[in-house]
């Protein structure tokens, strides 16, 4: 690990503690303009996600509804709680080919976008220590009176995320402040993902609020609309 990644990992609880954890369970609400653009407004307003920390996999339960999503990069399933399969899709990334900004999403498009996004977010910054990731500290930026150190991260091909090259910005305390990227399955749409409201959960520090906006040019915030709003409630580690 380079100096910045080491500082970030330590600030979020340390690799030793993280490696003792196999899964993270989060009650959350995922709202914002993107879901309405895709004709799926408030679909993820009340969900419980269980994320595997070692393998790219998330199970998403819908309290009060007889369904859940099972996400892996290679296969998506929507099933009843008793395991009865309702929908399934192999190689789901291909289903986004040819889509435009206005193309409505079906249930499994939602499941894929949510899965690749939240698995990355919830694993950061520990994810970057896994084999195959390349990290490099790039020029710092000044934001709201703070110096944010920036880590450019190149993802290995085996991981499905928004795009292969992303930037994580860390405050003076080493905690993540913002995550910058484009989104391949949205035609290269831009994202500034602001993280805040940190919480210590059994030794691991999670930002429990995320607000995601578009950007123009050299990471200039587009304040309207709020594309994605993530609020996390109870978080448990296993």
Short mmCIF file of C-alpha atoms in Angstrom, two decimals:
data_model
loop_
_atom_site.label_atom_id
_atom_site.label_comp_id
_atom_site.label_asym_id
_atom_site.label_seq_id
_atom_site.Cartn_x
_atom_site.Cartn_y
_atom_site.Cartn_z
CA UNK A 1 0.00 0.00 0.00
CA UNK A 2 1.15 3.53 -0.69
CA UNK A 3 1.12 6.12 2.08
CA UNK A 4 -2.34 7.53 1.29
CA UNK A 5 -4.04 4.16 1.01
CA UNK A 6 -2.41 3.05 4.27
CA UNK A 7 -3.68 6.18 6.02
CA UNK A 8 -7.20 5.70 4.63
CA UNK A 9 -7.38 2.02 5.57
CA UNK A 10 -6.16 2.77 9.10
CA UNK A 11 -8.64 5.66 9.50
CA UNK A 12 -11.56 3.41 8.53
CA UNK A 13 -10.66 0.75 11.09
CA UNK A 14 -7.59 -1.04 9.76
CA UNK A 15 -7.06 -4.05 7.55
CA UNK A 16 -6.68 -6.48 10.44
CA UNK A 17 -10.18 -5.71 11.72
CA UNK A 18 -11.66 -5.69 8.20
CA UNK A 19 -10.21 -9.10 7.41
CA UNK A 20 -12.09 -10.53 10.40
CA UNK A 21 -15.40 -9.60 8.74
CA UNK A 22 -17.12 -11.74 6.11
CA UNK A 23 -20.25 -9.67 5.48
CA UNK A 24 -21.84 -6.29 6.13
CA UNK A 25 -25.62 -5.94 6.55
CA UNK A 26 -27.11 -2.49 5.97
CA UNK A 27 -30.64 -1.15 6.21
CA UNK A 28 -30.82 1.71 3.73
CA UNK A 29 -32.86 3.98 1.53
CA UNK A 30 -31.65 4.68 -2.01
CA UNK A 31 -33.57 7.48 -3.71
CA UNK A 32 -32.88 10.35 -6.09
CA UNK A 33 -33.50 11.54 -9.63
CA UNK A 34 -31.77 8.69 -11.47
CA UNK A 35 -34.43 6.18 -10.43
CA UNK A 36 -37.21 8.43 -11.76
CA UNK A 37 -35.36 9.01 -15.03
CA UNK A 38 -35.24 5.23 -15.38
CA UNK A 39 -38.96 4.82 -14.48
CA UNK A 40 -38.12 3.15 -11.16
CA UNK A 41 -38.69 5.97 -8.66
CA UNK A 42 -38.43 4.91 -5.00
CA UNK A 43 -37.87 1.25 -5.97
CA UNK A 44 -35.04 1.02 -3.41
CA UNK A 45 -36.52 3.33 -0.77
CA UNK A 46 -36.51 0.69 1.95
CA UNK A 47 -34.09 -2.21 1.53
CA UNK A 48 -31.71 -4.38 3.53
CA UNK A 49 -28.45 -5.25 1.78
CA UNK A 50 -26.08 -8.01 2.86
CA UNK A 51 -22.68 -7.64 1.21
CA UNK A 52 -19.92 -10.23 1.03
CA UNK A 53 -16.57 -8.57 1.79
CA UNK A 54 -14.42 -11.12 -0.05
CA UNK A 55 -16.51 -11.89 -3.17
CA UNK A 56 -18.51 -9.47 -5.32
CA UNK A 57 -21.95 -10.46 -4.12
CA UNK A 58 -24.93 -8.64 -2.54
CA UNK A 59 -28.32 -9.93 -1.41
CA UNK A 60 -31.00 -7.23 -1.23
CA UNK A 61 -34.16 -7.87 0.76
CA UNK A 62 -37.34 -5.78 0.53
CA UNK A 63 -39.07 -5.65 3.95
CA UNK A 64 -42.79 -6.33 3.64
CA UNK A 65 -42.42 -7.68 0.10
CA UNK A 66 -41.99 -11.28 -0.96
CA UNK A 67 -38.89 -10.72 -3.09
CA UNK A 68 -35.15 -10.23 -2.95
CA UNK A 69 -32.28 -9.61 -5.36
CA UNK A 70 -29.21 -11.82 -5.61
CA UNK A 71 -26.40 -9.91 -7.37
CA UNK A 72 -23.15 -11.21 -8.78
CA UNK A 73 -21.45 -9.74 -11.88
CA UNK A 74 -22.17 -12.89 -13.87
CA UNK A 75 -25.79 -13.51 -12.85
CA UNK A 76 -28.76 -11.70 -11.37
CA UNK A 77 -31.78 -13.31 -9.75
CA UNK A 78 -34.99 -11.90 -8.35
CA UNK A 79 -36.65 -14.52 -6.20
CA UNK A 80 -39.29 -15.00 -3.54
CA UNK A 81 -38.16 -15.44 0.05
CA UNK A 82 -38.67 -19.20 -0.28
CA UNK A 83 -36.20 -19.28 -3.18
CA UNK A 84 -38.72 -19.44 -6.04
CA UNK A 85 -37.09 -17.68 -8.99
CA UNK A 86 -39.11 -14.79 -10.43
CA UNK A 87 -36.56 -13.36 -12.87
CA UNK A 88 -32.97 -14.15 -13.80
CA UNK A 89 -30.34 -12.80 -16.18
CA UNK A 90 -26.91 -14.10 -17.09
CA UNK A 91 -24.11 -11.71 -18.14
CA UNK A 92 -26.33 -8.82 -17.02
CA UNK A 93 -23.98 -6.01 -18.04
CA UNK A 94 -24.78 -6.75 -21.69
CA UNK A 95 -28.42 -5.82 -21.13
CA UNK A 96 -27.40 -2.13 -20.96
CA UNK A 97 -25.92 -2.09 -24.47
CA UNK A 98 -27.67 0.37 -26.77
CA UNK A 99 -29.52 2.14 -23.97
CA UNK A 100 -29.91 5.92 -23.92
CA UNK A 101 -30.43 8.28 -21.00
CA UNK A 102 -34.20 7.88 -21.32
CA UNK A 103 -34.28 4.09 -21.67
CA UNK A 104 -36.43 2.74 -18.82
CA UNK A 105 -34.98 0.04 -16.61
CA UNK A 106 -36.56 -3.23 -15.56
CA UNK A 107 -36.13 -4.84 -12.12
CA UNK A 108 -32.86 -6.53 -13.03
CA UNK A 109 -31.32 -3.35 -14.46
CA UNK A 110 -31.97 -1.79 -11.05
CA UNK A 111 -30.44 -4.83 -9.34
CA UNK A 112 -27.27 -4.65 -11.42
CA UNK A 113 -26.68 -0.91 -11.01
CA UNK A 114 -27.37 -1.07 -7.28
CA UNK A 115 -25.21 -4.16 -6.86
CA UNK A 116 -22.08 -2.94 -8.62
CA UNK A 117 -22.38 0.48 -6.97
CA UNK A 118 -23.05 -0.47 -3.35
CA UNK A 119 -20.57 -3.33 -3.30
CA UNK A 120 -17.86 -0.84 -4.26
CA UNK A 121 -19.03 1.87 -1.85
CA UNK A 122 -19.39 -0.39 1.18
CA UNK A 123 -15.99 -2.02 0.63
CA UNK A 124 -14.05 1.23 0.16
CA UNK A 125 -11.20 1.78 0.96
CA UNK A 126 -10.37 -1.80 1.98
CA UNK A 127 -11.31 -3.02 -1.50
CA UNK A 128 -8.29 -1.25 -2.94
CA UNK A 129 -5.91 -3.55 -1.06
CA UNK A 130 -7.18 -6.64 -2.90
CA UNK A 131 -4.97 -8.30 -5.55
CA UNK A 132 -5.10 -6.67 -8.96
CA UNK A 133 -5.93 -3.12 -7.84
CA UNK A 134 -3.50 -0.39 -8.85
CA UNK A 135 -3.38 2.82 -6.79
CA UNK A 136 -1.55 6.10 -7.24
CA UNK A 137 -1.74 9.34 -5.27
CA UNK A 138 -2.44 12.31 -7.54
CA UNK A 139 -2.59 16.06 -6.92
CA UNK A 140 -4.56 17.17 -3.86
CA UNK A 141 -7.49 19.57 -4.06
CA UNK A 142 -8.88 22.24 -1.72
CA UNK A 143 -12.57 21.87 -0.89
CA UNK A 144 -14.45 23.92 1.72
CA UNK A 145 -11.26 24.84 3.55
CA UNK A 146 -9.92 21.27 3.66
CA UNK A 147 -7.11 19.66 1.73
CA UNK A 148 -8.32 16.44 0.16
CA UNK A 149 -5.69 13.94 -0.89
CA UNK A 150 -6.71 11.96 -3.95
CA UNK A 151 -6.12 8.32 -4.80
CA UNK A 152 -6.48 7.21 -8.40
CA UNK A 153 -7.62 3.59 -8.43
CA UNK A 154 -7.53 1.23 -11.40
CA UNK A 155 -9.85 -1.74 -10.91
CA UNK A 156 -8.96 -5.24 -12.16
CA UNK A 157 -11.12 -6.71 -14.92
CA UNK A 158 -12.56 -9.30 -12.52
CA UNK A 159 -14.41 -6.57 -10.57
CA UNK A 160 -17.53 -4.94 -12.02
CA UNK A 161 -17.87 -1.36 -10.87
CA UNK A 162 -18.90 1.97 -12.41
CA UNK A 163 -15.77 2.18 -14.53
CA UNK A 164 -12.22 0.89 -14.50
CA UNK A 165 -10.49 4.09 -13.27
CA UNK A 166 -11.94 5.99 -10.31
CA UNK A 167 -10.72 8.58 -7.78
CA UNK A 168 -11.26 8.55 -4.02
CA UNK A 169 -10.73 11.79 -2.08
CA UNK A 170 -9.73 11.63 1.60
CA UNK A 171 -9.81 14.37 4.22
CA UNK A 172 -7.01 15.25 6.67
CA UNK A 173 -8.35 12.56 9.03
CA UNK A 174 -8.00 9.90 6.32
CA UNK A 175 -11.76 9.38 5.97
CA UNK A 176 -13.36 9.38 2.55
CA UNK A 177 -14.97 12.67 1.57
CA UNK A 178 -15.81 12.07 -2.07
CA UNK A 179 -15.67 9.38 -4.73
CA UNK A 180 -15.34 10.56 -8.36
CA UNK A 181 -16.14 8.44 -11.40
CA UNK A 182 -18.02 7.97 -14.65
CA UNK A 183 -20.59 5.21 -15.15
CA UNK A 184 -20.06 2.93 -18.15
CA UNK A 185 -23.59 1.47 -18.20
CA UNK A 186 -24.99 5.03 -18.23
CA UNK A 187 -22.98 6.05 -21.27
CA UNK A 188 -20.18 7.66 -19.27
CA UNK A 189 -22.43 9.76 -17.01
CA UNK A 190 -20.40 11.58 -14.37
CA UNK A 191 -20.64 11.22 -10.60
CA UNK A 192 -19.36 13.12 -7.56
CA UNK A 193 -20.26 10.91 -4.59
CA UNK A 194 -20.03 12.90 -1.34
CA UNK A 195 -19.69 10.80 1.83
CA UNK A 196 -20.50 12.05 5.34
CA UNK A 197 -22.00 11.22 8.75
CA UNK A 198 -19.40 8.64 9.74
CA UNK A 199 -20.30 5.93 12.21
CA UNK A 200 -18.11 3.49 14.13
CA UNK A 201 -19.63 0.01 13.74
CA UNK A 202 -17.66 -2.51 15.82
CA UNK A 203 -14.38 -0.89 14.88
CA UNK A 204 -15.09 -0.10 11.21
CA UNK A 205 -15.91 3.48 10.20
CA UNK A 206 -18.68 3.84 7.60
CA UNK A 207 -20.03 7.03 6.04
CA UNK A 208 -23.79 6.64 6.47
CA UNK A 209 -24.86 9.37 4.05
CA UNK A 210 -23.97 9.68 0.40
CA UNK A 211 -25.12 12.38 -2.01
CA UNK A 212 -24.29 11.92 -5.66
CA UNK A 213 -24.30 14.68 -8.28
CA UNK A 214 -23.08 15.03 -11.85
CA UNK A 215 -19.97 17.02 -12.67
CA UNK A 216 -18.70 18.97 -15.64
CA UNK A 217 -15.18 19.67 -16.84
CA UNK A 218 -12.57 19.49 -14.08
CA UNK A 219 -14.88 17.95 -11.45
CA UNK A 220 -17.15 21.01 -11.25
CA UNK A 221 -20.31 20.12 -9.34
CA UNK A 222 -23.68 20.28 -11.10
CA UNK A 223 -25.93 21.00 -8.07
CA UNK A 224 -29.23 19.97 -9.64
CA UNK A 225 -30.58 17.38 -9.72
CA UNK A 226 -29.50 15.22 -6.81
CA UNK A 227 -28.94 12.00 -8.76
CA UNK A 228 -28.72 9.50 -5.91
CA UNK A 229 -29.36 9.89 -2.17
CA UNK A 230 -28.23 7.08 0.13
CA UNK A 231 -29.13 7.03 3.81
CA UNK A 232 -28.00 4.11 5.95
CA UNK A 233 -29.71 2.99 9.12
CA UNK A 234 -28.66 -0.05 11.13
CA UNK A 235 -25.34 -1.61 10.10
CA UNK A 236 -24.17 -4.98 11.43
CA UNK A 237 -20.98 -6.93 10.78
CA UNK A 238 -20.57 -10.68 10.61
#
